[in-house]
Tab-separated table of C-alpha atoms and ligand atoms in Angstrom:
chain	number	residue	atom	x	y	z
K	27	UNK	CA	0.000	0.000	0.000
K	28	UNK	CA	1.718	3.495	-1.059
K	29	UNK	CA	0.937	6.263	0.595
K	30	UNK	CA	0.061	10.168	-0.204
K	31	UNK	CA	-1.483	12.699	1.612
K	32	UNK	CA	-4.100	13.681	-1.450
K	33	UNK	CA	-5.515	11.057	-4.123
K	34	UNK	CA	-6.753	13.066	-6.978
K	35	UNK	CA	-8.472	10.876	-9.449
K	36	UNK	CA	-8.999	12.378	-13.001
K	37	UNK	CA	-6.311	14.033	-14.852
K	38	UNK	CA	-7.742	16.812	-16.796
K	39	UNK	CA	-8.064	20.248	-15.679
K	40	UNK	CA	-8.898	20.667	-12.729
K	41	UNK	CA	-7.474	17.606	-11.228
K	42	UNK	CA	-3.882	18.967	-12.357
K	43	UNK	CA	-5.047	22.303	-11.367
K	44	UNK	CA	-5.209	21.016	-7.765
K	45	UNK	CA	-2.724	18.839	-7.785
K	46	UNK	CA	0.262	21.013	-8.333
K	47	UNK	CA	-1.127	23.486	-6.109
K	48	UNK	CA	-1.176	20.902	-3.354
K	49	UNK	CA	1.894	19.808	-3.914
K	50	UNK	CA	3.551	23.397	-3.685
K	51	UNK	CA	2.020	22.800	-0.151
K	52	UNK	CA	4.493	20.460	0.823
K	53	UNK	CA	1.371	17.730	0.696
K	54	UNK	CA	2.393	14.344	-1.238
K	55	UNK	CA	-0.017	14.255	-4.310
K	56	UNK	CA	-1.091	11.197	-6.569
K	57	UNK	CA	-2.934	11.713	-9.806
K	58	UNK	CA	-4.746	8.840	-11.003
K	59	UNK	CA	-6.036	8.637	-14.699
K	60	UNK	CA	-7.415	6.120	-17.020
K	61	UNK	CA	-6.770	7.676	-20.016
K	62	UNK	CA	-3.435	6.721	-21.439
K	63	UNK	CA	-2.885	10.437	-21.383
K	64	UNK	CA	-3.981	13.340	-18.987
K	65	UNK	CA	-6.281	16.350	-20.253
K	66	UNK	CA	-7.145	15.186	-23.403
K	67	UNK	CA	-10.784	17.551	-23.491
K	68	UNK	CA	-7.752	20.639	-23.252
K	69	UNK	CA	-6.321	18.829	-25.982
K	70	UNK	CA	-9.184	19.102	-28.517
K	71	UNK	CA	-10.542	22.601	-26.838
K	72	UNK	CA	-11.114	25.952	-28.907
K	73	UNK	CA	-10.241	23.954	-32.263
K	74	UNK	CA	-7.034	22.631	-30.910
K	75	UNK	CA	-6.263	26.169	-29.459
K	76	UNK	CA	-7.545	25.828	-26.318
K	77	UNK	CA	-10.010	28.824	-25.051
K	78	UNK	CA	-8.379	28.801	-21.080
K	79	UNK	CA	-10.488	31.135	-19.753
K	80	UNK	CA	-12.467	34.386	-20.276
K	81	UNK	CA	-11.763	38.030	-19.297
K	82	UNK	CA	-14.826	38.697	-18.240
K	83	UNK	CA	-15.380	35.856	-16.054
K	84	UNK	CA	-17.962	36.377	-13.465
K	85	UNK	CA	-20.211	34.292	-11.773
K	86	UNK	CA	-23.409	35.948	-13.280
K	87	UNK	CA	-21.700	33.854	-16.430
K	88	UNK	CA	-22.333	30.237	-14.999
K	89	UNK	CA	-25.227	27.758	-14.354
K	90	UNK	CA	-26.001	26.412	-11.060
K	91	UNK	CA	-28.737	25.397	-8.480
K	92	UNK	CA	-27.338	27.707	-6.180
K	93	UNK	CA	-25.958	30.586	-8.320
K	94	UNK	CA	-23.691	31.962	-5.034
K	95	UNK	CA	-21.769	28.966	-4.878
K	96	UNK	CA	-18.695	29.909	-7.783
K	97	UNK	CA	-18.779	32.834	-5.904
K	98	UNK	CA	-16.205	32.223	-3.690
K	99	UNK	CA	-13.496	30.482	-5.852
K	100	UNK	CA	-13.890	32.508	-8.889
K	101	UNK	CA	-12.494	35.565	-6.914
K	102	UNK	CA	-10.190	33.809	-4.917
K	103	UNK	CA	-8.459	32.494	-8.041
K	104	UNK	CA	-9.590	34.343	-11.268
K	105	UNK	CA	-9.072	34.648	-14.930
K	106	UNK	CA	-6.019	36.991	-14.449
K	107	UNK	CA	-4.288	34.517	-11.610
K	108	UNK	CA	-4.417	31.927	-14.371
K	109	UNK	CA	-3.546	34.013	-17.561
K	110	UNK	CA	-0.187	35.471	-15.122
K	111	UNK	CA	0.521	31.434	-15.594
K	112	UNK	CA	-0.185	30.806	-19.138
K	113	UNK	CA	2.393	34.244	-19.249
K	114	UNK	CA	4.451	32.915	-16.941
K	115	UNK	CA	5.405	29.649	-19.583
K	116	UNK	CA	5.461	32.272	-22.094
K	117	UNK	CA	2.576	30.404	-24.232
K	118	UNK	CA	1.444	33.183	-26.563
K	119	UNK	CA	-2.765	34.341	-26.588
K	120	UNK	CA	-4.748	36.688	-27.784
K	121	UNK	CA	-8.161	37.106	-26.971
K	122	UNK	CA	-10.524	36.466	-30.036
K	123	UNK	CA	-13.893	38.297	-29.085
K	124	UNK	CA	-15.823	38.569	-26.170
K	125	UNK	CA	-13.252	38.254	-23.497
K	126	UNK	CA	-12.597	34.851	-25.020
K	127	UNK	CA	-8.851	34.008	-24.802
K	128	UNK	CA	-6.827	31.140	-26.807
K	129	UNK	CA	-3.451	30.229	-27.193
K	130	UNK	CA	-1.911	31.367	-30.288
K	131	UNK	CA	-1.194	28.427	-32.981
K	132	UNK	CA	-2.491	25.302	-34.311
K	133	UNK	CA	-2.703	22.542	-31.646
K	134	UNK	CA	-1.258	25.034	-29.047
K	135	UNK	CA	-3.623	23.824	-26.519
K	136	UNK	CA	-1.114	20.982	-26.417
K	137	UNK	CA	1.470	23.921	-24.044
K	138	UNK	CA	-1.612	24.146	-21.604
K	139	UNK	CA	-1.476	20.288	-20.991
K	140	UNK	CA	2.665	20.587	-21.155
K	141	UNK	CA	2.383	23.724	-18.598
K	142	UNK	CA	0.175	21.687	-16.175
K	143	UNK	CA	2.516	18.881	-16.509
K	144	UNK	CA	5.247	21.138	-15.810
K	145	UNK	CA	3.781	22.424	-12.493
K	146	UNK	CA	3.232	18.768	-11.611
K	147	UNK	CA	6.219	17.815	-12.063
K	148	UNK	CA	8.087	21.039	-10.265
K	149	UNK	CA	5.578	20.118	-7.328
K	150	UNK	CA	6.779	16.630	-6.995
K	151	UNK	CA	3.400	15.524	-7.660
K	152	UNK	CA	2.941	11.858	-9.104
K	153	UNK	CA	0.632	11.385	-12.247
K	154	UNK	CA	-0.087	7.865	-13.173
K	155	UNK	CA	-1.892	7.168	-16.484
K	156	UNK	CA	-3.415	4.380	-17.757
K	157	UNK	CA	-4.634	3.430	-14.357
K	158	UNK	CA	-8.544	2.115	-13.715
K	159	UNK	CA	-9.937	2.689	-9.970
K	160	UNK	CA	-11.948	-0.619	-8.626
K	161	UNK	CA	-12.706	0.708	-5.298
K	162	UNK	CA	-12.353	3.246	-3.405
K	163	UNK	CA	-13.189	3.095	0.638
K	164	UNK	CA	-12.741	5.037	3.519
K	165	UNK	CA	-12.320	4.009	7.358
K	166	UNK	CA	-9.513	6.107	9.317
K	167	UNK	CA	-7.773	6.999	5.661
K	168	UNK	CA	-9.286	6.813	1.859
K	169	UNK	CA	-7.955	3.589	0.293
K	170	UNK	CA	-7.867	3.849	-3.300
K	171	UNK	CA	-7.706	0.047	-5.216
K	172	UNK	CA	-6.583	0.507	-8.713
K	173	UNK	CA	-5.302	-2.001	-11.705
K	174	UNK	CA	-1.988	-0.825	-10.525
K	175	UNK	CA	-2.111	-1.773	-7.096
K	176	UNK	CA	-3.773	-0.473	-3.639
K	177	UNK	CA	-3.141	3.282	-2.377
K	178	UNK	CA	-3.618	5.056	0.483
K	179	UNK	CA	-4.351	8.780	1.386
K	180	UNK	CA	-5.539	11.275	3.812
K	181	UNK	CA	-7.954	12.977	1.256
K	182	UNK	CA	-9.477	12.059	-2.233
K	183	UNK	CA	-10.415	14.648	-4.818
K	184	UNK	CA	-13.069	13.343	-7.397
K	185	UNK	CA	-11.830	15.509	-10.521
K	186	UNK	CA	-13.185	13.073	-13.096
K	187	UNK	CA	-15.108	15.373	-15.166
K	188	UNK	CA	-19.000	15.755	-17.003
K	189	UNK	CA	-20.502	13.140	-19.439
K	190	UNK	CA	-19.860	14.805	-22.428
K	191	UNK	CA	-17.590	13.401	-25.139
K	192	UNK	CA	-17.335	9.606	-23.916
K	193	UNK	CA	-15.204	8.359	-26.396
K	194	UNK	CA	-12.884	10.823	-24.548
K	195	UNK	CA	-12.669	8.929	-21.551
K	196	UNK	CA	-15.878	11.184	-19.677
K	197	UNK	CA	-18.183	8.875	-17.252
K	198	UNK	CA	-20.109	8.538	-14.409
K	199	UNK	CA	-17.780	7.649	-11.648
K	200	UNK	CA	-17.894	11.370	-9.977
K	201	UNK	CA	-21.980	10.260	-9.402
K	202	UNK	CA	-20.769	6.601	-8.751
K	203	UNK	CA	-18.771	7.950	-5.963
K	204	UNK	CA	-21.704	10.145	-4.854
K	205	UNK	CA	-23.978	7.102	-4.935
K	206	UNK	CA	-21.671	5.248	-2.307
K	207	UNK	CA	-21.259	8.139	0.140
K	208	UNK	CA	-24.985	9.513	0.166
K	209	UNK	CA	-24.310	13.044	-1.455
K	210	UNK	CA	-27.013	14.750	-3.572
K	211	UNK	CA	-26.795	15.166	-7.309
K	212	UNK	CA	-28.907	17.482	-9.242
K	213	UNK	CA	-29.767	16.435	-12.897
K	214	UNK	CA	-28.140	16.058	-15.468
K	215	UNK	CA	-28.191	17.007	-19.290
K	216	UNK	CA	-26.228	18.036	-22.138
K	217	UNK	CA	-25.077	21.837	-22.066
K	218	UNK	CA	-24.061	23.930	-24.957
K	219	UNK	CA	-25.267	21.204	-27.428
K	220	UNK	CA	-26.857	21.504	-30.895
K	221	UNK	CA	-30.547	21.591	-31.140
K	222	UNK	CA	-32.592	19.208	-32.973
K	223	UNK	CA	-35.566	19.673	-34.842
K	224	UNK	CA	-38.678	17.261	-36.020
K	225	UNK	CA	-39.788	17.001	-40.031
K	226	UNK	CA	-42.120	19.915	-40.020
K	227	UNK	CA	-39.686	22.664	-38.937
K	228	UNK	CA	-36.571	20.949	-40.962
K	229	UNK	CA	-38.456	21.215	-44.423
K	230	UNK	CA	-37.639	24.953	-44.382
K	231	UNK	CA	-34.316	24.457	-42.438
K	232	UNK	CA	-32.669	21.741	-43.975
K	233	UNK	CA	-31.885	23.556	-47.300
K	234	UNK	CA	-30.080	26.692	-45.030
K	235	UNK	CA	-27.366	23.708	-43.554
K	236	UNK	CA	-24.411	25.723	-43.740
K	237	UNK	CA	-25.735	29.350	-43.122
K	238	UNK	CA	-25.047	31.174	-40.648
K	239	UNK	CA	-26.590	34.287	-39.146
K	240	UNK	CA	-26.262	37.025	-36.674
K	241	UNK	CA	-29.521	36.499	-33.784
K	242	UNK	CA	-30.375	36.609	-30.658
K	243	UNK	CA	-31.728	33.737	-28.912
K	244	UNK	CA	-33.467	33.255	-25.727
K	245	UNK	CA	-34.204	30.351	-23.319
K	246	UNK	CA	-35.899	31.419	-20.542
K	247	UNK	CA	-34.845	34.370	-18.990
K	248	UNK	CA	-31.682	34.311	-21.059
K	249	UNK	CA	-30.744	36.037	-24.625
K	250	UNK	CA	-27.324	35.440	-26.270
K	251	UNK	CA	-26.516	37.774	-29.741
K	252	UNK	CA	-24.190	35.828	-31.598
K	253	UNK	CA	-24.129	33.963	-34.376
K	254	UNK	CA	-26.334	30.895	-35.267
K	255	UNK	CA	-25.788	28.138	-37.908
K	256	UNK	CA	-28.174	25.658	-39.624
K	257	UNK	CA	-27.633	22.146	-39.471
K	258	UNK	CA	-29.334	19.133	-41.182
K	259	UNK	CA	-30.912	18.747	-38.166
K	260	UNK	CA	-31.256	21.638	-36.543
K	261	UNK	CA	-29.556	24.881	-35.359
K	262	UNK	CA	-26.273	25.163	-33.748
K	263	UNK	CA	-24.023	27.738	-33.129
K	264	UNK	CA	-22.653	30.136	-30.846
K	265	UNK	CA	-26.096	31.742	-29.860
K	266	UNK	CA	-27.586	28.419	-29.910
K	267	UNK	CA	-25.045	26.361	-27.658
K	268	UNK	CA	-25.609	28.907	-25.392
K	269	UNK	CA	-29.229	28.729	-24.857
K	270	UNK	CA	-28.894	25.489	-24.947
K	271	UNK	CA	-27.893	25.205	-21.518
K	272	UNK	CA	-30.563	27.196	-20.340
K	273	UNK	CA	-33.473	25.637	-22.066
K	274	UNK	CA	-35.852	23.380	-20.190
K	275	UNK	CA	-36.105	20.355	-21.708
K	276	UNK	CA	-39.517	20.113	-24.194
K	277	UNK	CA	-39.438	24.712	-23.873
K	278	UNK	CA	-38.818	26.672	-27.365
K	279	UNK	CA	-36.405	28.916	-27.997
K	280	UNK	CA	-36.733	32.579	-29.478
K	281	UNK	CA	-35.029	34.015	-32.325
K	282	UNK	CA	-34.948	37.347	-33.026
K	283	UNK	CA	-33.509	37.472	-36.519
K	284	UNK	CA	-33.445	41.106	-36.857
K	285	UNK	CA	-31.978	42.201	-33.784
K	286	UNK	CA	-30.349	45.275	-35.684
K	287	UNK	CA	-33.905	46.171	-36.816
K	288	UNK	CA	-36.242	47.572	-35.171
K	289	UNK	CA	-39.976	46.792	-35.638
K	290	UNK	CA	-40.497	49.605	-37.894
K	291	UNK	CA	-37.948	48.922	-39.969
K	292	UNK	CA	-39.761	46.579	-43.021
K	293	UNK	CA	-42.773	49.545	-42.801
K	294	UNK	CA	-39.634	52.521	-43.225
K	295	UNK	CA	-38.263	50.545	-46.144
K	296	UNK	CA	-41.391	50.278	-47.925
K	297	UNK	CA	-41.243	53.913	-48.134
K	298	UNK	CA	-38.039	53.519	-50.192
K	299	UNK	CA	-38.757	50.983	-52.263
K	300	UNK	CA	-43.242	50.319	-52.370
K	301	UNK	CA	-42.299	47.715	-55.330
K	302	UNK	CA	-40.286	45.776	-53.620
K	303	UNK	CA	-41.222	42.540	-52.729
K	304	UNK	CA	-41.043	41.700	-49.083
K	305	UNK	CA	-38.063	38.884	-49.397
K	306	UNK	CA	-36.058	41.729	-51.410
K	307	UNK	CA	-36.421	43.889	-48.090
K	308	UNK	CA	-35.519	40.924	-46.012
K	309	UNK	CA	-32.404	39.885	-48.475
K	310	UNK	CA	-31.675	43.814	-47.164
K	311	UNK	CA	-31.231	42.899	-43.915
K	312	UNK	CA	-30.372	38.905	-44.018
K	313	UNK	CA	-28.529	36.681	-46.393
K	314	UNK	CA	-30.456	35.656	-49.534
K	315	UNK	CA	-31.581	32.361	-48.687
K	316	UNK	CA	-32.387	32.998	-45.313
K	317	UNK	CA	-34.842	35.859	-46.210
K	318	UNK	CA	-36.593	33.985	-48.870
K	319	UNK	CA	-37.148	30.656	-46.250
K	320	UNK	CA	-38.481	33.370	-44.142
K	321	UNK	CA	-40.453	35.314	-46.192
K	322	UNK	CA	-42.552	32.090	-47.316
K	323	UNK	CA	-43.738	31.754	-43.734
K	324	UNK	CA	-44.622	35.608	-44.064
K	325	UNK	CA	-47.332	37.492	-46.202
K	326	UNK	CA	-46.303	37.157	-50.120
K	327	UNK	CA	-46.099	40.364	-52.185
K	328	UNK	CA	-44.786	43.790	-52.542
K	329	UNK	CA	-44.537	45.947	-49.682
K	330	UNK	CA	-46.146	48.994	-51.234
K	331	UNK	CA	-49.519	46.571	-51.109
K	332	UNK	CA	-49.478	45.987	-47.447
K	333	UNK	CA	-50.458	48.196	-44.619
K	334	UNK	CA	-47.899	49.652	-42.259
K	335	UNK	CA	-49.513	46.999	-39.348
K	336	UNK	CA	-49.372	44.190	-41.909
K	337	UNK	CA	-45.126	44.714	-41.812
K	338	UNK	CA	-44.985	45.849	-38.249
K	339	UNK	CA	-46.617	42.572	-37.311
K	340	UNK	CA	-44.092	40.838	-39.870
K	341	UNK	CA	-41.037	42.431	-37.841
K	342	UNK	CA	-42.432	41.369	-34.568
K	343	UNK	CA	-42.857	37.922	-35.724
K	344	UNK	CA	-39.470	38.015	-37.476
K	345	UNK	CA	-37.939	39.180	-34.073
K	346	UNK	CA	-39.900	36.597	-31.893
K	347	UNK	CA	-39.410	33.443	-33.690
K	348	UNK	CA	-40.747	30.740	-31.401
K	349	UNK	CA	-39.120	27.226	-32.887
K	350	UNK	CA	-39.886	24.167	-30.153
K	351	UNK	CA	-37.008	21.947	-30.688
K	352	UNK	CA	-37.392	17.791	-30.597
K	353	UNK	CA	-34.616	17.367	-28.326
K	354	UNK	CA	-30.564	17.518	-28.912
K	355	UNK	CA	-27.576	16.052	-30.305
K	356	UNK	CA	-26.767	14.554	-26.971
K	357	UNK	CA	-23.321	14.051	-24.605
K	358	UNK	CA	-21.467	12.815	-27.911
K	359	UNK	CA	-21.477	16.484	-29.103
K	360	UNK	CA	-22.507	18.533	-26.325
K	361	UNK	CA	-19.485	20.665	-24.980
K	362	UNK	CA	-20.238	20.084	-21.584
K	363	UNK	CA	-22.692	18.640	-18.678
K	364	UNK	CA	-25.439	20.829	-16.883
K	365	UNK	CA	-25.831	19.942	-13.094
K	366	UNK	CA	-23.620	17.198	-11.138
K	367	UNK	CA	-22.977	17.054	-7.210
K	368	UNK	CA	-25.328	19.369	-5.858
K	369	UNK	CA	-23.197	22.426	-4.351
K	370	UNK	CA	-25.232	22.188	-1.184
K	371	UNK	CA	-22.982	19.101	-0.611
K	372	UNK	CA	-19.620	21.005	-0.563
K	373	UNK	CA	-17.778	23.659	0.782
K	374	UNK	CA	-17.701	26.381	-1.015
K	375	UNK	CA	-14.511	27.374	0.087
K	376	UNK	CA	-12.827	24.400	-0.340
K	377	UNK	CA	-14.717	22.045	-2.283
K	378	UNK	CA	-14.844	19.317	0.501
K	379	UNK	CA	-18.007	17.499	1.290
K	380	UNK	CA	-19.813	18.410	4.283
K	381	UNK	CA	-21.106	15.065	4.963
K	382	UNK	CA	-17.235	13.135	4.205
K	383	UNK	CA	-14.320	15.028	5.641
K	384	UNK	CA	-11.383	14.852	3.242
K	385	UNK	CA	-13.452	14.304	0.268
K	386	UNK	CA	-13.465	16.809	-2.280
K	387	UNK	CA	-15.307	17.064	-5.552
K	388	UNK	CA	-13.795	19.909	-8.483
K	389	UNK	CA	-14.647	20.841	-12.146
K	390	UNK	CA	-16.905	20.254	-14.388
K	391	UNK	CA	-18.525	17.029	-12.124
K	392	UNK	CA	-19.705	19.799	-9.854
K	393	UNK	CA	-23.093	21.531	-10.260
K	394	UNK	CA	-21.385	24.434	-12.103
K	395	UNK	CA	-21.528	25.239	-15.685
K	396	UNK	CA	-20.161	28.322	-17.666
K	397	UNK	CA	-21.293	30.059	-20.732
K	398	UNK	CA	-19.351	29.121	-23.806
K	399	UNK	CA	-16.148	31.086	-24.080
K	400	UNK	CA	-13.109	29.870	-21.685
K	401	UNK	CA	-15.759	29.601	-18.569
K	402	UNK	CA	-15.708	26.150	-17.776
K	403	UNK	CA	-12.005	25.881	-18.043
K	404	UNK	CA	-12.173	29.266	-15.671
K	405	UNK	CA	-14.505	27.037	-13.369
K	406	UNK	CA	-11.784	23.950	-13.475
K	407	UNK	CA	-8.502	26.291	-12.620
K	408	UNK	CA	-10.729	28.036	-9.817
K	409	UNK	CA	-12.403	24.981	-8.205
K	410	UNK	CA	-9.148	22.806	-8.732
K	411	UNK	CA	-6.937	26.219	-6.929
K	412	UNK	CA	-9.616	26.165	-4.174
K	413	UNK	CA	-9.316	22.566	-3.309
K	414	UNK	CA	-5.649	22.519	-4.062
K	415	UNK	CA	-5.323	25.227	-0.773
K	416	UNK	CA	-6.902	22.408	1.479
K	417	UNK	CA	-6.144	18.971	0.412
P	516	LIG	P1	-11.949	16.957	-17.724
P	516	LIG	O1	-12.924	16.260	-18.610
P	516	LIG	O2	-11.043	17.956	-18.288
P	516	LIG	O3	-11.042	15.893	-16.962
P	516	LIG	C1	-11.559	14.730	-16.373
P	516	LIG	C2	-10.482	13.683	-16.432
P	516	LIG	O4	-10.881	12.559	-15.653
P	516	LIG	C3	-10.246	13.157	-17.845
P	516	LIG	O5	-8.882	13.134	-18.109
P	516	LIG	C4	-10.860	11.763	-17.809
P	516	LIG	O6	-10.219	10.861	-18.694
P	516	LIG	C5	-10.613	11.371	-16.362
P	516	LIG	N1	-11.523	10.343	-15.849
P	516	LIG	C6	-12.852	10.233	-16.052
P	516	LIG	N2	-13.313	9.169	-15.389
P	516	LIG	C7	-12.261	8.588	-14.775
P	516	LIG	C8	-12.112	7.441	-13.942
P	516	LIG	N3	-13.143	6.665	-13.622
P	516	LIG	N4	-10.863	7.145	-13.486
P	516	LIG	C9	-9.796	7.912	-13.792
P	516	LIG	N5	-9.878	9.010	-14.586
P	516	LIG	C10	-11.101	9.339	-15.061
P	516	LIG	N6	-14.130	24.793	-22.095
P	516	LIG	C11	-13.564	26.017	-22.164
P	516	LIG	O7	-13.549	26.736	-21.169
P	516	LIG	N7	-12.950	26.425	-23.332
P	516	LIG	C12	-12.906	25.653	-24.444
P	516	LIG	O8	-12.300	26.027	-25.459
P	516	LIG	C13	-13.566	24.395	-24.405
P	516	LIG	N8	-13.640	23.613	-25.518
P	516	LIG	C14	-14.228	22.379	-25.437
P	516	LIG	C15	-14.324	21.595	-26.588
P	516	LIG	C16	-14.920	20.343	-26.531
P	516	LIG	C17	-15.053	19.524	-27.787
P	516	LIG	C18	-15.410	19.860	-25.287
P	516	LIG	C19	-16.026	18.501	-25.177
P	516	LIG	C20	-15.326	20.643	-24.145
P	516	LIG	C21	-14.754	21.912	-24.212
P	516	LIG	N9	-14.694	22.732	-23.088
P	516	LIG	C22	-14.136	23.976	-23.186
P	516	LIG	C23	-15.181	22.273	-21.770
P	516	LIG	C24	-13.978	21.833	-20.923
P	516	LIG	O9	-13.178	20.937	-21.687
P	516	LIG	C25	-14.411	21.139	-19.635
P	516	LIG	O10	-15.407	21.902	-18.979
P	516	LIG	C26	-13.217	20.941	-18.713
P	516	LIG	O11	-12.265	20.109	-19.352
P	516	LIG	C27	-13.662	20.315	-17.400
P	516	LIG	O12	-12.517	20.058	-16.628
P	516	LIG	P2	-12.505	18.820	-15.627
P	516	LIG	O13	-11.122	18.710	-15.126
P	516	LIG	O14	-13.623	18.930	-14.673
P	516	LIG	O15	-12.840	17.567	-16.546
């Protein structure tokens, strides 16, 4: 039996993220992970460029039961504590819009995964890949039983990730682990996921696969303006992913396809151009193809021949689209998991259980989500740092 003071089992990114920080503690760290290789969601993240975090992380910007809980470990450790590292390893970024921050390069996100290493390594912490846990049971100490043999440790951190992507290695065992101790989990779905649609709506949106357009969407109380693309089965999409996460399963979404326009804008235009028919206005304002798919679910004609109420009421509908999707493309595209260990379970200072002293629970497996855009890595570094001061 070999033994550490913290078990950490999951090597992606916040289960390096804590490690190394532990181990600059002084404590004796093991990483456990059954992938032959650590991190390998960082790997594929941003396109291979890996968007770390966001500038204008904040924890209005991330999805929980209790929406106070990232709170505490988002300003304790924030964007700029992890971009000083990322500067520190002199890994060139730039941020690409919206706060959104990726390494510079093709398959740079492959320096993130070296830099963590790195840290690991200069903390004397142990990272074993390639490694399956059997059991895992607690008396005085947590002993960990593994295809490589039987350790022991004072505290074990579950850093094992969401369900998304399972042909990356992403399971269950974070609720597994729940299941044997008793904690709470709140439920779970896929997050910042394509939408799907049924027959009738896909007759008019099947032909657009491949265009894209500037919206807003909503879900809920939520509206994201960014760009949405059509799929052969469905909308995806910046704007969509994100309101995605916060659509109730079985609720529509709304699209606001003119949200440069407002409603008086197709009854102005007429005013310009009365021959015009209304899918040459639309083309005005939208791409071709687009504004004709739309305009045949709108009155047909030329604007001069319709009343000023008759296009008002065609720009409100245009800018309140409701669309009720069938469901979505599921864990083996979504980007991420919505809900995990309910936060009521854990500190939120440290990320330990309330109920099982020395057991922690960090990143994504957590009942914490963040908006598209670096967040959930933000959520990994800060969760991981948080634990990483206590294991
Ligand atoms: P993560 O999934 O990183 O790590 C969990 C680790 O545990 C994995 O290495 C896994 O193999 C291991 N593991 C699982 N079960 C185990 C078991 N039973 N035993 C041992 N090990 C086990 N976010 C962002 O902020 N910016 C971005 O650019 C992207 N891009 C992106 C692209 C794609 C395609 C996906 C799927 C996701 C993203 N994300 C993202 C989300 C981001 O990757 C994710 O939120 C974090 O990696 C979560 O970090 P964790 O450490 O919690 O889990």
């Amino acid at each position: 039996m070999q033994r550490y003071d913290a078990i950490i089992i999951g090597g992606g990114a916040a289960g390096l993220y804590a490690a190394f920080h532990a181990g600059r503690r002084g404590r004796r760290v093991l990483v456990l992970e059954h992938n032959a290789e650590v991190g390998a969601k960082i790997l594929i993240s941003g396109g291979g460029r890996c968007n770390f975090t966001n500038l204008n992380a904040a924890p209005e910007r991330f999805i929980s039961a209790n929406p106070h809980f990232a709170r505490s470990a988002l300003a304790r450790h924030t964007q700029h504590d992890f971009t000083a590292l990322v500067q520190k390893h002199r890994i060139p970024f730039y941020e690409k819009t919206l706060g959104q921050l990726f390494c510079e390069g093709a398959r740079s996100s492959q320096r993130i995964v070296r830099m963590l290493l790195d840290e690991c390594a200069a903390a004397g912490v142990e990272v074993r890949c390639g490694v399956r846990v059997r059991d895992v049971r607690r008396a005085e100490r947590f002993s960990v039983e593994t295809s490589a043999g039987a350790f022991d440790s004072e505290t074990l951190t579950i850093a094992t990730g969401g369900l998304s992507i399972p042909k990356l290695g992403a399971g269950g065992f974070a609720f597994e682990i729940a299941k044997q101790f008793g904690l709470p989990v709140t439920p779970t779905r896929p997050g910042l996921v394509p939408l799907t649609f049924g027959e009738g709506d896909l007759g008019w949106m099947r032909p657009l696969s491949g265009v894209s357009a500037d919206v807003t969407v909503r879900a809920g109380k939520a509206a994201f303006r960014e760009a949405a693309l059509f799929t052969h089965r469905g909308l995806s999409g910046p704007s969509v992913l994100q309101a995605s996460s916060y659509r109730a399963p079985g609720e529509a979404i709304v699209i606001d396809w003119l949200p440069q326009a407002d409603e008086d804008a197709l009854a102005q235009r007429k005013r310009e151009r009365p021959k015009a028919q209304l899918k040459s206005i639309l083309a005005e304002l939208l791409s071709e193809r687009l504004a004709a798919a739309l305009a045949e679910q709108l009155p047909h004609g030329a604007v001069g021949d319709m009343k000023d109420a008759a296009l008002i009421e065609a720009a409100r509908r245009l800018k309140a689209w409701p669309l009720t999707p069938i469901g979505d493309e599921g864990y083996a595209k979504a980007e991420v998991m919505v809900g995990g260990i309910d936060t009521d379970a854990l500190s939120q200072q440290t990320m330990e259980t309330r109920a099982v002293s020395g057991l922690f629970f960090i990143g994504e497996a957590v009942d914490v989500t963040g908006w598209l855009g670096g967040y959930n890595f933000q959520w990994a570094w800060s969760s991981g740092w948080a634990a990483g001061q206590a294991l």
